[in-house]
Structures are given as C-alpha cells and as structure tokens.
C-alpha cells in the first residue's frame, strides 16, 4: 500500500465545472482534507474520511495531509477554484520544504481547476481577454503597502486586474482604500465587474463604472475584475457584455 | 428552433481536463467552429458539422459562428485552455459589437476552462501561488514597446509572470529580447519554468535559473512562468518543485 497526495481544484461551485481528473482523485481517495465549506462539497461514502478544518490553519492542514500520505493513505486536499491560485498548493509545499526529508519522496500531484476569475470573466464576457494581473487583497499575509504599490504599477502597466478576497469582516476598510487608489490612477468611467459566488445559487454579477463603485458591493465571496483602459461594454436587452479587445494599436 | 452560441475552453490537451459543462455543449452542438488543431480534438458524429479555420482569421471565424447561431444553429466555438485568456471570447465580442444589431439578442455563453498557465503551474508545483500577471508575448496585435514596458513594470511590482505565445517562427527574436529585459531587471538566480504542451504526450517541463535560460527553450506550444523574487525550488529525487510562498513579511 503506497500513499499519495493530490491537491485538487473543485472549481467555483457548480459541479459541472469540476474536471474529470479531479473527480477521479476524489473517488480514489481514502481521505479528503480541506477548509470546511469545500469539504462539505464532497459526497460522503463508505471508507472515505472527511477532515474539515477552519480558515487560517492552512499550514497545519497541509502537514496533516502530508503525514497521512506518508503513512500510506490516499489523500486529496481540496481547494475551491484552482489549488495554485491563492489556495492550498503553496501551503502544502511550504509544509513540505520545512518538514521531514522523507516527505520529499512522496507521490504528490496538483490537479488544476477553474479559478474564480476565469468563471467570473466568462459570465461577464471576456474582460481578461488581453494582458492582466491577479492580486490578493487580503493583508493577512502581506503588508498593505505592497498591495497599494502593486495596484498602482498594475494600472500604470494598463493591465486588467482580478482582485481576490477584496473584503472580509476582519478587514472592512481594505477594499475602500483599493477603490481610492483606483480613483487616483484611473478615469472615472473605468469598468468594474463585481462577480459574487459565480456558478452557485447565490450568483450575482454587477457591472459598474469606477465612479459608481462602492466598497459594500464586494464581500468575501466576490471577485472584482477591473478593466484596462481599453475594456468595453456592449449594451443590449439582457446583461451587458464586458470585454477587452485583443489588439492594442501602436 | 432557436440557435445559440457557446464559446468553450477545451483545457490544455488532456480530455480529463475538459469540464462536464463543456462536454455537454459539445454534445448538444450542431456546429463546432475553431482553429484547425482544436477542432480536430472533437470526435465526429452524425449531424455534427466541423468548421476548421486557420490561425489569424479569428474575426472571420467569429462572424461565421455568430451568423450561424442567428440562423438557428447550435454553435460551439472551441478554444484551447480557457476561451477568455488570449483566445476566442474577445474575438467573438469584437465581431458582435461591430455586427448586425440582431446579434446582440443571441443566447451567448462563455464556458471557462483550465488555461495553459494553470496546468503548467500545477505540473511545476505552485509558482503562481502569490500575486502574478499574465502577458501575451505575441506582437501581432500590440506594439513591442508596450510588451517591454509591461515586463519592466511586472518585475518592479514583483509579480510572478506567465508568458503566453513566447516564440513563433514568424517572431523568433521577441523572446530573446524578453530574456534580455528580465536579465536587466532580475537577479541571475530568478526561477523560470518552461512548460511545453502540458498534459499532452509531448509534455516537457524545464526548470532553470534566468542565467541559464536560452531563447530556444521556448516554442509556440510553451508557456513560460517567471517566478517572483520570493519563488523557491525544492530539490528532491524526482523533478524539482517550484512554488511561491503565500506570505510576504512586512
């Protein structure tokens, strides 16, 4: 019996966005490890042990998963979206690097998934259709000054910007400061998409100009997409379409 | 009979990375439209019309797909990876915006997929585990000066960087210039991952330091991931693991 560790992305919520290779890893696992709401997305079955843990204990969770795999279990660590984008893959490798040497011989695989910004962009049209950047607004793990600096440089580079974790109860003011920085650097008509809980029953999509954006439009379940200066809105009967053209003229 | 248009991402190559909602859209289509190698990934069946077209005719292809949907066909436009990342979604919306007003009433959906950088990152470990940016190095559609400017600002922001379309026969020199810019701005030990044809039989993964990177390590089927200054390499018996830690200390 030889154990393995898979770090798998469950996509944004809709089970029809889970890739077949992730489904197979869930079916072959003896143990599922993850943050409570993600583990609750897995159907229980005989012989499968579900290990739920709370937010902000990612390193402990990673060590637990590695130790079980080293003991011969078949362990799937689940993340929402893609495990490599602000999710469990980095935490597992941090734990691996600082853990017992034997862990480095483990069979470890990362299985990609549809990360939140791609699902959000698809619902809105194609706002990330040209060069873009991706910034986690949570300042739990990095100083606010670095976030502010990256936002200013991203606008200077004229990237579209995907903002993860814009706002939480513990950090109600960070997203207001983000909007202040965007207002300093961008024209008032810059297009923003607030994409909440995409592909779940709670999905909400709001397209606004920067001048109409308000901090309370975002919460923990929202990804915010900020257009580049070239991003366009097509008005029509239904929801507007937001897209960034492929070309920039010289 | 009412037509629709779906713009679907086929993922990086392995059919086990195609989401079930994309598979459903392929099964329900009367017509599949796309660049030759992507359409060849679709199994023929009775009643399904396959429309292959060459590279660089994206707008014509998009208009053809829209016109067929407007005539009542069920049309799935296929892209590799995710259709919203340097792929067909933006081209379809460009065609929609400049086309007949009636096209705006069409039932159009974008179905996300696993884009090449996520598959490449998963194979390497978690190099995109912190803030990052995504730049298309093809200068068919934008001036080289803008690419150079974005590269410098991306390094200044200390983003990890995913580079799409690094090199083609028509533009052999662009990636050499990219490496020159990185060498000006980054330390020689900066980590690069050359990920070629991930999840296909031709997959190759090469991890090198910037000082050892050479232009010919990339071709049209390669995504290049450039680490941030914090990106780390874990050495072990098998392939090394490349990851970017979640935290930046103040």
mmCIF file of C-alpha atoms in Angstrom, chain A residues 33-36 51-66 77-78 88:
data_model
loop_
_atom_site.group_PDB
_atom_site.id
_atom_site.type_symbol
_atom_site.label_atom_id
_atom_site.label_comp_id
_atom_site.label_asym_id
_atom_site.label_seq_id
_atom_site.Cartn_x
_atom_site.Cartn_y
_atom_site.Cartn_z
ATOM 1 C CA UNK A 33 -8.720 17.325 3.651
ATOM 2 C CA UNK A 34 -9.762 20.976 3.438
ATOM 3 C CA UNK A 35 -11.479 24.094 4.658
ATOM 4 C CA UNK A 36 -14.977 23.287 5.991
ATOM 5 C CA UNK A 51 -11.183 16.056 7.547
ATOM 6 C CA UNK A 52 -12.625 19.554 7.820
ATOM 7 C CA UNK A 53 -10.627 22.411 9.267
ATOM 8 C CA UNK A 54 -11.163 26.103 9.789
ATOM 9 C CA UNK A 55 -9.794 29.038 7.847
ATOM 10 C CA UNK A 56 -6.265 30.339 8.587
ATOM 11 C CA UNK A 57 -4.850 26.938 9.635
ATOM 12 C CA UNK A 58 -3.554 26.102 6.162
ATOM 13 C CA UNK A 59 -0.070 25.008 7.305
ATOM 14 C CA UNK A 60 -1.423 22.664 9.992
ATOM 15 C CA UNK A 61 -3.840 21.219 7.457
ATOM 16 C CA UNK A 62 -1.018 20.752 4.938
ATOM 17 C CA UNK A 63 1.191 18.935 7.496
ATOM 18 C CA UNK A 64 -1.690 16.680 8.457
ATOM 19 C CA UNK A 65 -2.287 15.763 4.811
ATOM 20 C CA UNK A 66 1.423 15.093 4.181
ATOM 21 C CA UNK A 77 -6.599 18.111 -0.395
ATOM 22 C CA UNK A 78 -9.430 20.195 -1.829
ATOM 23 C CA UNK A 88 -3.699 25.114 -0.758
#
